[in-house]
Short mmCIF file of C-alpha atoms and ligand atoms in Angstrom, two decimals:
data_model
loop_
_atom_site.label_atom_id
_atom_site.label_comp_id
_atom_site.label_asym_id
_atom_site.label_seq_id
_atom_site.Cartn_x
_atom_site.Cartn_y
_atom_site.Cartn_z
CA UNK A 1 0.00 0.00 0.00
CA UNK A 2 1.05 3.47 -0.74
CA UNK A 3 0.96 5.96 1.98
CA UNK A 4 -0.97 8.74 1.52
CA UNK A 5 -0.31 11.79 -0.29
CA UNK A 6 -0.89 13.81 1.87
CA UNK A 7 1.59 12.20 4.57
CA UNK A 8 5.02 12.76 2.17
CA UNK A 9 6.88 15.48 2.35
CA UNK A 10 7.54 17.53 -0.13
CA UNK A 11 10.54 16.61 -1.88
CA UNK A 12 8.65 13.07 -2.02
CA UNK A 13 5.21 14.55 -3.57
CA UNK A 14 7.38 16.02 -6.42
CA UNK A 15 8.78 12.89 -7.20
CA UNK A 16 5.42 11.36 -7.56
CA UNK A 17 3.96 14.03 -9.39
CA UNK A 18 6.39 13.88 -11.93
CA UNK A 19 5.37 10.38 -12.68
CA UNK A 20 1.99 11.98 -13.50
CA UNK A 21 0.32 10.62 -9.53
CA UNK A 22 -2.48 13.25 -10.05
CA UNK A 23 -3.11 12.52 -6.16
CA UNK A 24 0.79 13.63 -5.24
CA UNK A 25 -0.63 17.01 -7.46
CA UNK A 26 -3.53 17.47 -5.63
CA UNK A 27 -1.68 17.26 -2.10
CA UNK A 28 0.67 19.80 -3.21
CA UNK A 29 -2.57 21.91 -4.51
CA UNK A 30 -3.97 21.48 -1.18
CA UNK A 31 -1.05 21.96 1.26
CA UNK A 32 0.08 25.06 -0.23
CA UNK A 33 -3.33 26.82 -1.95
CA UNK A 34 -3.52 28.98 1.47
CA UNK A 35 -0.25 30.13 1.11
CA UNK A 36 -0.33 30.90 -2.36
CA UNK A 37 -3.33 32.66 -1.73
CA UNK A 38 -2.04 34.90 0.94
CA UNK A 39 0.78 35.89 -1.20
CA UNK A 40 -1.63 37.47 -3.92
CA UNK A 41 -3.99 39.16 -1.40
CA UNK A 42 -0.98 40.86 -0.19
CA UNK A 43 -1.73 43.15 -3.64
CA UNK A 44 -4.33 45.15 -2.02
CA UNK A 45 -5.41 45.99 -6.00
CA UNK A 46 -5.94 42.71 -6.93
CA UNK A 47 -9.20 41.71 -5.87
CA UNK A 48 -10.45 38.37 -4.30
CA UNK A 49 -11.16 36.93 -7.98
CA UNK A 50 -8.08 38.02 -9.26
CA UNK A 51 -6.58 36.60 -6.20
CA UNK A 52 -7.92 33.21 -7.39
CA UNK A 53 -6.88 33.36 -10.30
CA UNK A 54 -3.30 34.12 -9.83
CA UNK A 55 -3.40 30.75 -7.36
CA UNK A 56 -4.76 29.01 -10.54
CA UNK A 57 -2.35 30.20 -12.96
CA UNK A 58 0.57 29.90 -10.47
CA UNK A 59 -0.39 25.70 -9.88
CA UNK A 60 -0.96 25.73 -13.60
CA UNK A 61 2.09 27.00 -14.24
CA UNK A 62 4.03 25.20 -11.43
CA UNK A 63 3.07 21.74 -12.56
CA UNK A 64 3.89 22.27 -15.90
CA UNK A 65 7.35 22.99 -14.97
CA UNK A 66 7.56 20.42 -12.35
CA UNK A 67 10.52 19.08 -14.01
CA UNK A 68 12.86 21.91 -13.59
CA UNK A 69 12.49 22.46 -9.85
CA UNK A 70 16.20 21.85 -8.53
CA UNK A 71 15.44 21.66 -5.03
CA UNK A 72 12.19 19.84 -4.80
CA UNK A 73 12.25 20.42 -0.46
CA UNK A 74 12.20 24.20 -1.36
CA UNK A 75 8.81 23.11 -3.46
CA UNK A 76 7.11 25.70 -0.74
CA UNK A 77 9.24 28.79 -1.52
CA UNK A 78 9.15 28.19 -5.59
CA UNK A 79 5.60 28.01 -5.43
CA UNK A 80 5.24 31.60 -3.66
CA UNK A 81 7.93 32.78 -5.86
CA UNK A 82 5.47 32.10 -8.96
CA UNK A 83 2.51 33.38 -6.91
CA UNK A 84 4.49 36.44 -6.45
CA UNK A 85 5.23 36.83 -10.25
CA UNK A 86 1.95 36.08 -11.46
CA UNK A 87 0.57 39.06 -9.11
CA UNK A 88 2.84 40.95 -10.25
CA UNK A 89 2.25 40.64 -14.12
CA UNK A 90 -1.58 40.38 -13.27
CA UNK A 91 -1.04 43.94 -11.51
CA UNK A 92 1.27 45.59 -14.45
CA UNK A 93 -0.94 44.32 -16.91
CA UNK A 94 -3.33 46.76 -14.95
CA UNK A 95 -1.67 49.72 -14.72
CA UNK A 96 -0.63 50.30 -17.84
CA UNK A 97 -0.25 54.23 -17.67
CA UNK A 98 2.28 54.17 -14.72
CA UNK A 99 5.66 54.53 -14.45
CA UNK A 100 5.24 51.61 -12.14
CA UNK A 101 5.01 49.52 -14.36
CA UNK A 102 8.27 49.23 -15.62
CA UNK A 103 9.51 47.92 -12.88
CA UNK A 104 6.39 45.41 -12.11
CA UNK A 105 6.15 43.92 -15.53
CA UNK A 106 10.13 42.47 -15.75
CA UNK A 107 8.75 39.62 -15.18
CA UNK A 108 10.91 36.81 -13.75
CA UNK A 109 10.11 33.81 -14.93
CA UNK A 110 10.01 31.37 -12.03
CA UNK A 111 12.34 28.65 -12.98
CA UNK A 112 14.12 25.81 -10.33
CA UNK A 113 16.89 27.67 -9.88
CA UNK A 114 15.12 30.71 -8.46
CA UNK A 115 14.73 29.34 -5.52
CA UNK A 116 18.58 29.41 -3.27
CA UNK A 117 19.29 26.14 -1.92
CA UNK A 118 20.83 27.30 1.58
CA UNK A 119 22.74 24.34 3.18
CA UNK A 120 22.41 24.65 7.12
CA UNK A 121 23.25 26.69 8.75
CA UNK A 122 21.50 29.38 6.69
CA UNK A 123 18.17 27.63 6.18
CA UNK A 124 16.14 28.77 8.63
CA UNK A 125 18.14 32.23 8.81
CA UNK A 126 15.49 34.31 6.91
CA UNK A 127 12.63 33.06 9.49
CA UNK A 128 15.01 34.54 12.85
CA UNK A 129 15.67 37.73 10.49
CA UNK A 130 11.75 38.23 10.02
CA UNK A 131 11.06 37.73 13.73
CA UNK A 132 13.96 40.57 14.39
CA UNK A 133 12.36 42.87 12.22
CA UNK A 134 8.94 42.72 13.04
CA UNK A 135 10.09 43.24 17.27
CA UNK A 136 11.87 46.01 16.17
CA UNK A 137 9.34 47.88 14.26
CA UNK A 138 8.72 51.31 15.39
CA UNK A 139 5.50 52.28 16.24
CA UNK A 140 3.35 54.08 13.20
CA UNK A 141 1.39 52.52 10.09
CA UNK A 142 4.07 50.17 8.74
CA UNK A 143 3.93 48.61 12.01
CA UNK A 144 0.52 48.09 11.87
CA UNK A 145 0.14 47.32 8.37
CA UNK A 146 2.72 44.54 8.93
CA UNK A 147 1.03 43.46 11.60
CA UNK A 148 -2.82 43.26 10.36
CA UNK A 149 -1.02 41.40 6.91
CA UNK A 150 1.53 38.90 8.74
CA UNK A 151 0.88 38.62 12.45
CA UNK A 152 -2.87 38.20 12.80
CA UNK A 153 -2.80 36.96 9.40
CA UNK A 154 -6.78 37.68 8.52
CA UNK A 155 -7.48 40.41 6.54
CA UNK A 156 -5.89 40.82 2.78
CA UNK A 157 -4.64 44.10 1.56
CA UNK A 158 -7.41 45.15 0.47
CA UNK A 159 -9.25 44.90 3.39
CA UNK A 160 -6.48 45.90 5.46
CA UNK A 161 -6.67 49.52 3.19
CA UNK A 162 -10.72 49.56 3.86
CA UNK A 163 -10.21 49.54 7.28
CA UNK A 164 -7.68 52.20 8.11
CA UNK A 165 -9.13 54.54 5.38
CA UNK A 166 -6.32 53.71 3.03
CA UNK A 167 -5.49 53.75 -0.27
CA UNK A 168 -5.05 50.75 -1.70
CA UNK A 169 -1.79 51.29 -3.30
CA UNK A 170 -0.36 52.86 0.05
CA UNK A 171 -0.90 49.22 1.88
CA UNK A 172 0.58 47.61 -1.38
CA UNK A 173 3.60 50.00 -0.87
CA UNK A 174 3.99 49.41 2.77
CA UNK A 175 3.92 46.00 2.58
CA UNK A 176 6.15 46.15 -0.27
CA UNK A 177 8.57 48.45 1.53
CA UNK A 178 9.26 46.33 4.52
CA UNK A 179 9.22 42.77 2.67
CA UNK A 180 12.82 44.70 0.56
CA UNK A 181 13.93 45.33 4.35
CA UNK A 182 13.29 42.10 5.23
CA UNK A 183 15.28 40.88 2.32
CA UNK A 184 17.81 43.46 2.53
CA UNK A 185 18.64 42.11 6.19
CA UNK A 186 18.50 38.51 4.76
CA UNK A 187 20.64 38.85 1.98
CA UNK A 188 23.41 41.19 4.97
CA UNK A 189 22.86 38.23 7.04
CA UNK A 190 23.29 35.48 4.16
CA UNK A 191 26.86 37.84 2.67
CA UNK A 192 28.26 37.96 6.48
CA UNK A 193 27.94 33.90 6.75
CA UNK A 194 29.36 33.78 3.44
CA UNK A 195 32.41 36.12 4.16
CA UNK A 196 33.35 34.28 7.40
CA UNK A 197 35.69 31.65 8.04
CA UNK A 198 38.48 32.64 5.13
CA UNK A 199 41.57 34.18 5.99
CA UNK A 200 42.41 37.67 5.51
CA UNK A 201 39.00 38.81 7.28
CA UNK A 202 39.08 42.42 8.52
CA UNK A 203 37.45 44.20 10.88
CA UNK A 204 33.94 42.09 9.73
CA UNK A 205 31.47 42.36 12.84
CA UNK B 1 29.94 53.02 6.77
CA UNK B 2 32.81 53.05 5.01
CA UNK B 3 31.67 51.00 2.13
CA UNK B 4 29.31 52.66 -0.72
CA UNK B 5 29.10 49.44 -3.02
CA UNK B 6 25.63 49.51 -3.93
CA UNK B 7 24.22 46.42 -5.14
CA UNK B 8 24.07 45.55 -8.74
CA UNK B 9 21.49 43.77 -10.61
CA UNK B 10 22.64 40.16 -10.76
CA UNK B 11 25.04 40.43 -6.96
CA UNK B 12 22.12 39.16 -5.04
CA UNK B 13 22.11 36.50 -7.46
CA UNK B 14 25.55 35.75 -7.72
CA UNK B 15 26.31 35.72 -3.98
CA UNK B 16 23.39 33.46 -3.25
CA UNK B 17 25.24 30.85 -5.82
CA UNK B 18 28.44 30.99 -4.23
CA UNK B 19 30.16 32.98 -7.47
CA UNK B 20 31.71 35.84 -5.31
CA UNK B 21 34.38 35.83 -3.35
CA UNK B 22 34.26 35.94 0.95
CA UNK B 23 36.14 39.69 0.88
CA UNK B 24 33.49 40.42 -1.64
CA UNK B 25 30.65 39.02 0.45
CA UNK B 26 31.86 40.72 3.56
CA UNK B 27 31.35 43.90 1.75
CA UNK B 28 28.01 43.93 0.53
CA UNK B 29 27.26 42.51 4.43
CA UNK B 30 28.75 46.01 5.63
CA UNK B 31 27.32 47.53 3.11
CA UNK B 32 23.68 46.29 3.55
CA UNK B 33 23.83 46.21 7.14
CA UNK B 34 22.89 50.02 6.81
CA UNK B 35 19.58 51.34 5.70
CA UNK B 36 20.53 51.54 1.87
CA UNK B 37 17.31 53.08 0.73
CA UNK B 38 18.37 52.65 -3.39
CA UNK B 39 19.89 48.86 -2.66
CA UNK B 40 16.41 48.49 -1.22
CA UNK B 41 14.49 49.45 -3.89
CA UNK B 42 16.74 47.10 -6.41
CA UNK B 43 16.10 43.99 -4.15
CA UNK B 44 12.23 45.03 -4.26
CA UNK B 45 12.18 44.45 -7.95
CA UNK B 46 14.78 42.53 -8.76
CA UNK B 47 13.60 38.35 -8.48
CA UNK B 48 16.46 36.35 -6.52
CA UNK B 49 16.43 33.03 -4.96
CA UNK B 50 15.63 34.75 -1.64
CA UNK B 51 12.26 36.13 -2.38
CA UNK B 52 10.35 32.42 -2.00
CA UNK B 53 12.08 31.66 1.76
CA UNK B 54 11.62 35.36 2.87
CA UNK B 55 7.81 35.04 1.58
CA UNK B 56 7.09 31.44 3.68
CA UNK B 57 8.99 33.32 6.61
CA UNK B 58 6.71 36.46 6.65
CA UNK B 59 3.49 34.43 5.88
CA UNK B 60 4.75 32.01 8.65
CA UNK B 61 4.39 34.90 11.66
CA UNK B 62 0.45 34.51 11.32
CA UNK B 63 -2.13 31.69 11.30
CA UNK B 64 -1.75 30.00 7.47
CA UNK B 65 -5.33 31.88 6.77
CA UNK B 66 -5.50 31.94 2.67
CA UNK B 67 -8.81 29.97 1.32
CA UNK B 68 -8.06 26.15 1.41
CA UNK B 69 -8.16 24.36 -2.31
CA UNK B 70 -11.53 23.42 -3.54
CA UNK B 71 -12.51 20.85 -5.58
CA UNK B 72 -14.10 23.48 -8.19
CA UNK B 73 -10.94 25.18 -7.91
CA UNK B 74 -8.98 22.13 -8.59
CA UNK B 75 -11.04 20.41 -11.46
CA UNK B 76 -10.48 23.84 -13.45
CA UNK B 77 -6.60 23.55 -12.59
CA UNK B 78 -6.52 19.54 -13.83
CA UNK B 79 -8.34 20.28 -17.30
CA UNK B 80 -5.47 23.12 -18.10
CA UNK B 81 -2.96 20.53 -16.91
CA UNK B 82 -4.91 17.53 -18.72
CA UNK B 83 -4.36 19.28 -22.34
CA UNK B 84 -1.04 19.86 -22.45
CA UNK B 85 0.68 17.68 -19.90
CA UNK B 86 0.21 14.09 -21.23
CA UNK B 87 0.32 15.54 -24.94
CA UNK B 88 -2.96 14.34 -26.45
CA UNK B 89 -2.57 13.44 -30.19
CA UNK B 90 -4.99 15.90 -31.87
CA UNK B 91 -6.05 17.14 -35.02
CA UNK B 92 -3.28 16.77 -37.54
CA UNK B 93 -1.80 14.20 -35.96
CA UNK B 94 -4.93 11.97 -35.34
CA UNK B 95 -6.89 13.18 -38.09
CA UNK B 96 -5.50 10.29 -40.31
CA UNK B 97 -6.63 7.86 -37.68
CA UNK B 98 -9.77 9.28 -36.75
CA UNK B 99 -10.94 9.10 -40.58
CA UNK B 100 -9.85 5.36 -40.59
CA UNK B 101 -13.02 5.53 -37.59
CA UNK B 102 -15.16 7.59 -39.16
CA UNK B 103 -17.98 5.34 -40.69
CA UNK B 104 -16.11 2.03 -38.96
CA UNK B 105 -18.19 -0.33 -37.23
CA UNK B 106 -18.24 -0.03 -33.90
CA UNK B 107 -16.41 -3.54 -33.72
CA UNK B 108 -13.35 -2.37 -34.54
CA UNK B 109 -13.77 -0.81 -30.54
CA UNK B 110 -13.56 -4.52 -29.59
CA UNK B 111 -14.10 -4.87 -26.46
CA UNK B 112 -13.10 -8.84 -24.66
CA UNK B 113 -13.42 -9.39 -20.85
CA UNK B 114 -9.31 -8.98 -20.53
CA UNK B 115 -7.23 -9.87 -17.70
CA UNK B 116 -8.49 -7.25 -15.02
CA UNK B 117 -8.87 -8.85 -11.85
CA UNK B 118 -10.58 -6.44 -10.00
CA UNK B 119 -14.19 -5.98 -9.86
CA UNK B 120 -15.77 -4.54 -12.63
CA UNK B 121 -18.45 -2.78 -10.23
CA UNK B 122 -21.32 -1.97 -12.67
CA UNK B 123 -23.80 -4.45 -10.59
CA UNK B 124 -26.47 -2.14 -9.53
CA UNK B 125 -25.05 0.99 -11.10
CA UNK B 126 -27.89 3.80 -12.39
CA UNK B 127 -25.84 3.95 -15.43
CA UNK B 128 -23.43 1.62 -16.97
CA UNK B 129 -21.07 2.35 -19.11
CA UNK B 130 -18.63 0.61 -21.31
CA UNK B 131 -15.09 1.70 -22.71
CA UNK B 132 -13.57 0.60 -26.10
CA UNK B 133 -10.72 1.21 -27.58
CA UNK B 134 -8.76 0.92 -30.87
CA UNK B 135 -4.73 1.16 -31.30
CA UNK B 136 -3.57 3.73 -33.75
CA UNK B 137 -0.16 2.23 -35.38
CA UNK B 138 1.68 5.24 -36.28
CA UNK B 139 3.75 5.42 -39.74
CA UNK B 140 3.10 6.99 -43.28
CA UNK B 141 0.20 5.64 -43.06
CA UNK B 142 -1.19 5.39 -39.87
CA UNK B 143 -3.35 1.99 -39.59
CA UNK B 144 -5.95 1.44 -37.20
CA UNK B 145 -5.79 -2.55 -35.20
CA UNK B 146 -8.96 -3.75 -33.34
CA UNK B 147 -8.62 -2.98 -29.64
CA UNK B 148 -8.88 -5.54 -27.11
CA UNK B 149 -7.77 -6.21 -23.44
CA UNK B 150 -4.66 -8.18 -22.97
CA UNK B 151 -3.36 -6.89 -26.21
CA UNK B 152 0.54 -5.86 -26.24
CA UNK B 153 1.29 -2.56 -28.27
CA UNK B 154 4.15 -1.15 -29.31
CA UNK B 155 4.96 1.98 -27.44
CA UNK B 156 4.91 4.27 -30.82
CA UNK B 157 0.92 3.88 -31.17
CA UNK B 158 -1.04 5.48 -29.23
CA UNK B 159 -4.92 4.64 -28.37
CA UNK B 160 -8.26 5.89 -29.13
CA UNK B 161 -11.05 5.66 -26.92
CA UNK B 162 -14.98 4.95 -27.37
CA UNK B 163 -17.33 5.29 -24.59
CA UNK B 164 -20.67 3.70 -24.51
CA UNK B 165 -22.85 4.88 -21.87
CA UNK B 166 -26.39 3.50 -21.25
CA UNK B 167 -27.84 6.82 -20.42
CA UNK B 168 -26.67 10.62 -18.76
CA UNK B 169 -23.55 10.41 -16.84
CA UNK B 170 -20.76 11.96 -16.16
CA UNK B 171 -17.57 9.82 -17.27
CA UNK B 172 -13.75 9.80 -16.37
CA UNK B 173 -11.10 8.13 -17.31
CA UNK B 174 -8.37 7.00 -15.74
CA UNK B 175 -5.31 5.89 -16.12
CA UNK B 176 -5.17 3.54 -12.82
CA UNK B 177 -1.32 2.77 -12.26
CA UNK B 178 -0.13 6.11 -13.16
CA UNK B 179 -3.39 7.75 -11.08
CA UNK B 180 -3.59 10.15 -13.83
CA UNK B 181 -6.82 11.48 -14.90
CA UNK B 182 -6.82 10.32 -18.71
CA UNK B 183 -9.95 12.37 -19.72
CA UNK B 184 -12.93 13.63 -18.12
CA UNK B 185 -16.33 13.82 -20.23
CA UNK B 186 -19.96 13.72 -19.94
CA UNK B 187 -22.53 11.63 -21.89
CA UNK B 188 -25.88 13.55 -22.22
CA UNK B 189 -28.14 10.61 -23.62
CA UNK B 190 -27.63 6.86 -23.80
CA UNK B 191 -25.11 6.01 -27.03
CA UNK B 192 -21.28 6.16 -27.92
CA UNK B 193 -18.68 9.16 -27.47
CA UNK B 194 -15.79 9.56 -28.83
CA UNK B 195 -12.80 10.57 -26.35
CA UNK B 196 -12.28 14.52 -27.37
CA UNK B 197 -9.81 17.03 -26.72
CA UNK B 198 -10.72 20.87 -27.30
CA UNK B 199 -13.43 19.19 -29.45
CA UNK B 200 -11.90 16.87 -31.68
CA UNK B 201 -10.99 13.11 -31.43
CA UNK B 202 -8.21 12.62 -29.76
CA UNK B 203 -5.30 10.01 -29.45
CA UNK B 204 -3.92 9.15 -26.66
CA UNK B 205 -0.02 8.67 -26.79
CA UNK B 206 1.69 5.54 -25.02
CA UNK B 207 4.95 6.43 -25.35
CA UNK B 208 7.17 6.91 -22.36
CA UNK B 209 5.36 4.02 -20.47
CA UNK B 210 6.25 0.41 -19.85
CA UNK B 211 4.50 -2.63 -18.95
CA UNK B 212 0.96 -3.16 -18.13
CA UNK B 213 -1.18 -0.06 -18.29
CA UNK B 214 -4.94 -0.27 -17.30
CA UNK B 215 -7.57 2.16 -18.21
CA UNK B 216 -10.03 2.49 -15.92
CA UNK B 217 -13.74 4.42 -17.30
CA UNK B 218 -15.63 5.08 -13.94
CA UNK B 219 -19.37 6.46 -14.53
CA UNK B 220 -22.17 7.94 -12.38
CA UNK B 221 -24.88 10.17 -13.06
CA UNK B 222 -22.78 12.81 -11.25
CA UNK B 223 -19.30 12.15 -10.30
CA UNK B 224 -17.55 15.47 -8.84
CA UNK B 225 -14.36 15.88 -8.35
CA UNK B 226 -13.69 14.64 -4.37
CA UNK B 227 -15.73 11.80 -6.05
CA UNK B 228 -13.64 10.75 -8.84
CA UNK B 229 -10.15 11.40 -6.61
CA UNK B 230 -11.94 8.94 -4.14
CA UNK B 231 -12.00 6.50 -7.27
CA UNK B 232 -8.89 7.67 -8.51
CA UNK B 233 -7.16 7.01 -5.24
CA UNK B 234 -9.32 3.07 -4.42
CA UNK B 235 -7.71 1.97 -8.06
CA UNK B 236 -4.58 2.64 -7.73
CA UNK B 237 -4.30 1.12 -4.41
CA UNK B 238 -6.16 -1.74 -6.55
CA UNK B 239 -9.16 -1.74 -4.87
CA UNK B 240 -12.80 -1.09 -5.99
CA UNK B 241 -13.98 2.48 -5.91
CA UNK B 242 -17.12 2.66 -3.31
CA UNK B 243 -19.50 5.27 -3.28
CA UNK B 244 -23.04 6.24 -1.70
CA UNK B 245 -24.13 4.54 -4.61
CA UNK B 246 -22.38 1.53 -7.22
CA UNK B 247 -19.96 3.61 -9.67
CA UNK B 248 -20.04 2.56 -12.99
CA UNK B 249 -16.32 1.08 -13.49
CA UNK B 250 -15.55 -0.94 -16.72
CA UNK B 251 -11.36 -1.41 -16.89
CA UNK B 252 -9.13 -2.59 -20.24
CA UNK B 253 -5.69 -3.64 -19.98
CA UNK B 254 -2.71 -3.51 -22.32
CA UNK B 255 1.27 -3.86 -22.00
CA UNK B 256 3.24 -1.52 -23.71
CA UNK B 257 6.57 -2.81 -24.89
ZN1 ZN C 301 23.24 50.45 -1.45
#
């Protein structure tokens, strides 16, 4: 007997599904569809349809390029890199007139290799970075922004801007502004792991 | 802060592969450890192999609280997979075949009681229904050879597939050892259909499997999707699909070689 699908980790669910086990597809599809759908609603000017339909077109696109995921354990963090890209796209497309959108619609095409295999013991480095960050927020409307999005975890961006009177590019942009913190800090942290232990080190921290 | 190295479009990417040097790590990790406002706004746009683990470790500070999958959601998701991802033989390509069918006899969808030896559950079912097949030899000129269970093909030709249902019912077919979802379809009135993709016949290609391959056609009057994955899921752990009422389930079997 087969175990379940939905018992196997991940690395072991991409295996299957690349032998075409439509069940090993539809545990991934289930284990990470709230995910995927957080990322998107984190676009406070997509709205809930759109929403869905970026998680359809990122599983779409996902399991059609299966094959060329390097690091099949990282399956979680190539999946929200797609859901990031097709909310992205799905939002240029939209604003066609802004200057914005030069910069939204350089679209990155999610392929295995996006996603950084981090041997140990940077794998869980990004996770103590994020905690860091959030503690250290100063009081204000990032802060609670961040918080409404990430910490109580309810509300999407759009609702988030409905209920503080916002704009609903201003919570995008918030959002947006402290996620390139966060990986600002995480790539600092990822560089000074990287630039220990040769000789010749300087007056590194 | 002593260093003013900004980042570059493509560092991020080339420090997270291991292509720069430790002195040139340490100084974008002086560098970034200030509040570089422009590096900031390069790593906002700029897609590197860090923006899928940062994502999981924001969304992991809250409750996981995004809409669980649906089966709607999901059936929607497996018919833009189903097109493309097994690589259905249609038009051109099956267009010589399918007018080899065209006017045929239904006999050439022979259909003999093959070597399944699992139930075939029909006994009691509101609708049966009964899947053929024929086996499309490719070549200059593609010839057709009667279908039958038991029968080994070569793994050039590729199969196609006649249902014949005895009334309205939703049909699926499966693909039981690979527990892929071959085809989904519905019949609207007793009578034979002909296995279509985008609307034309379709063949379906064996090549890249080995061995015995069983195709399973399960039928009910409405079979939605946690339905057919329950099916999906009993065959390929060989057992007989069980429902609140009898499935229609008629199997063929052939070995590819
Ligand atoms: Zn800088």
């Amino acid at each position: 007997m087969p175990e379940l699908p939905t018992e196997l980790d991940d690395a072991s669910l991409v295996a299957r599904a690349r032998l075409g086990d439509a069940g090993a597809l539809r545990a991934i599809y289930d284990r990470y569809r709230p995910l995927l759908q957080r990322v998107a609603s984190s676009f406070a000017e997509l709205d809930p349809d759109d929403a869905d339909d970026v998680v359809q077109e990122s599983f779409v696109r996902a399991f059609r390029n299966l094959g060329g995921l390097a690091a099949p354990e990282r399956l979680g963090a190539w999946l929200v890199t797609i859901a990031r890209n097709r909310s992205l796209t799905r939002l240029a497309r939209r604003k066609a007139r802004q200057e914005m959108q030069g910069e939204l619609s350089r679209e990155v095409e999610a392929r295995g290799d996006e996603v950084a295999e981090m041997p140990d013991p940077e794998a869980a480095l990004e996770l103590d970075v994020v905690r860091r960050i959030v503690a250290e927020l100063p009081e204000g409307p990032e802060k609670q922004t961040v918080h409404l999005f990430y910490v109580e975890g309810q509300l999407s961006a759009r609702e988030i801007a409905e209920r503080l009177g916002v704009g609903k590019s201003a919570i995008t942009m918030r959002l947006e502004r402290f996620r390139a913190r966060v990986k600002r800090r995480v790539l600092a942290e990822v560089a000074r792991l990287r630039g220990e232990g040769s000789p010749g080190r300087g007056d590194g921290r | 802060m002593s260093n003013m190295t900004h980042l570059e479009r493509g560092t991020a990417r080339r420090l997270l592969a291991g292509e720069l040097t430790a002195e040139q790590a340490r100084r974008i990790a002086d560098h970034l450890d200030g509040a570089c406002e422009r590096c900031e706004a390069l790593l906002a746009e700029e897609t590197c192999g860090l923006d899928g683990p940062v994502d999981r470790a924001l969304l992991a500070l809250g409750p996981a609280a995004g809409k669980p999958g649906n089966d709607l959601e999901w059936a929607r998701i497996r018919r833009q997979l189903g097109i493309r991802r097994r690589g259905w033989l249609v038009g051109l390509a099956a267009a010589a075949a399918v007018m080899l069918v065209a006017g045929v006899s239904l006999r050439i969808f022979q259909h003999d009681p093959g070597p399944w030896d699992g139930v075939k559950g029909s006994a009691g079912a509101p609708v049966t229904a009964r899947l053929r097949f024929s086996v499309v030899l490719p070549g200059a000129e593609p010839s057709l050879a009667r279908g039958a269970s038991g029968l080994t093909i070569p793994e050039e030709a590729s199969l196609l597939f006649r249902v014949e249902a005895s009334g309205p019912a939703d049909l699926a077919l499966l693909r039981v050892d690979g527990g892929e979802l071959v085809w989904q379809g519905r019949a609207t009135r007793a009578g034979a259909i002909d296995v279509e993709e985008q609307g034309r016949p379709a063949a379906y290609p064996l090549r890249g499997l080995r061995g015995r391959q069983r195709f399973a056609l399960v039928a009910a009057p409405s079979l939605g999707p946690a339905r057919l994955e329950a099916a999906r899921a009993a065959l390929a752990s060989g057992a007989v699909p069980e429902g609140p009422e009898p499935l229609s389930l008629d199997v063929v079997e052939v070995t590819v070689r």
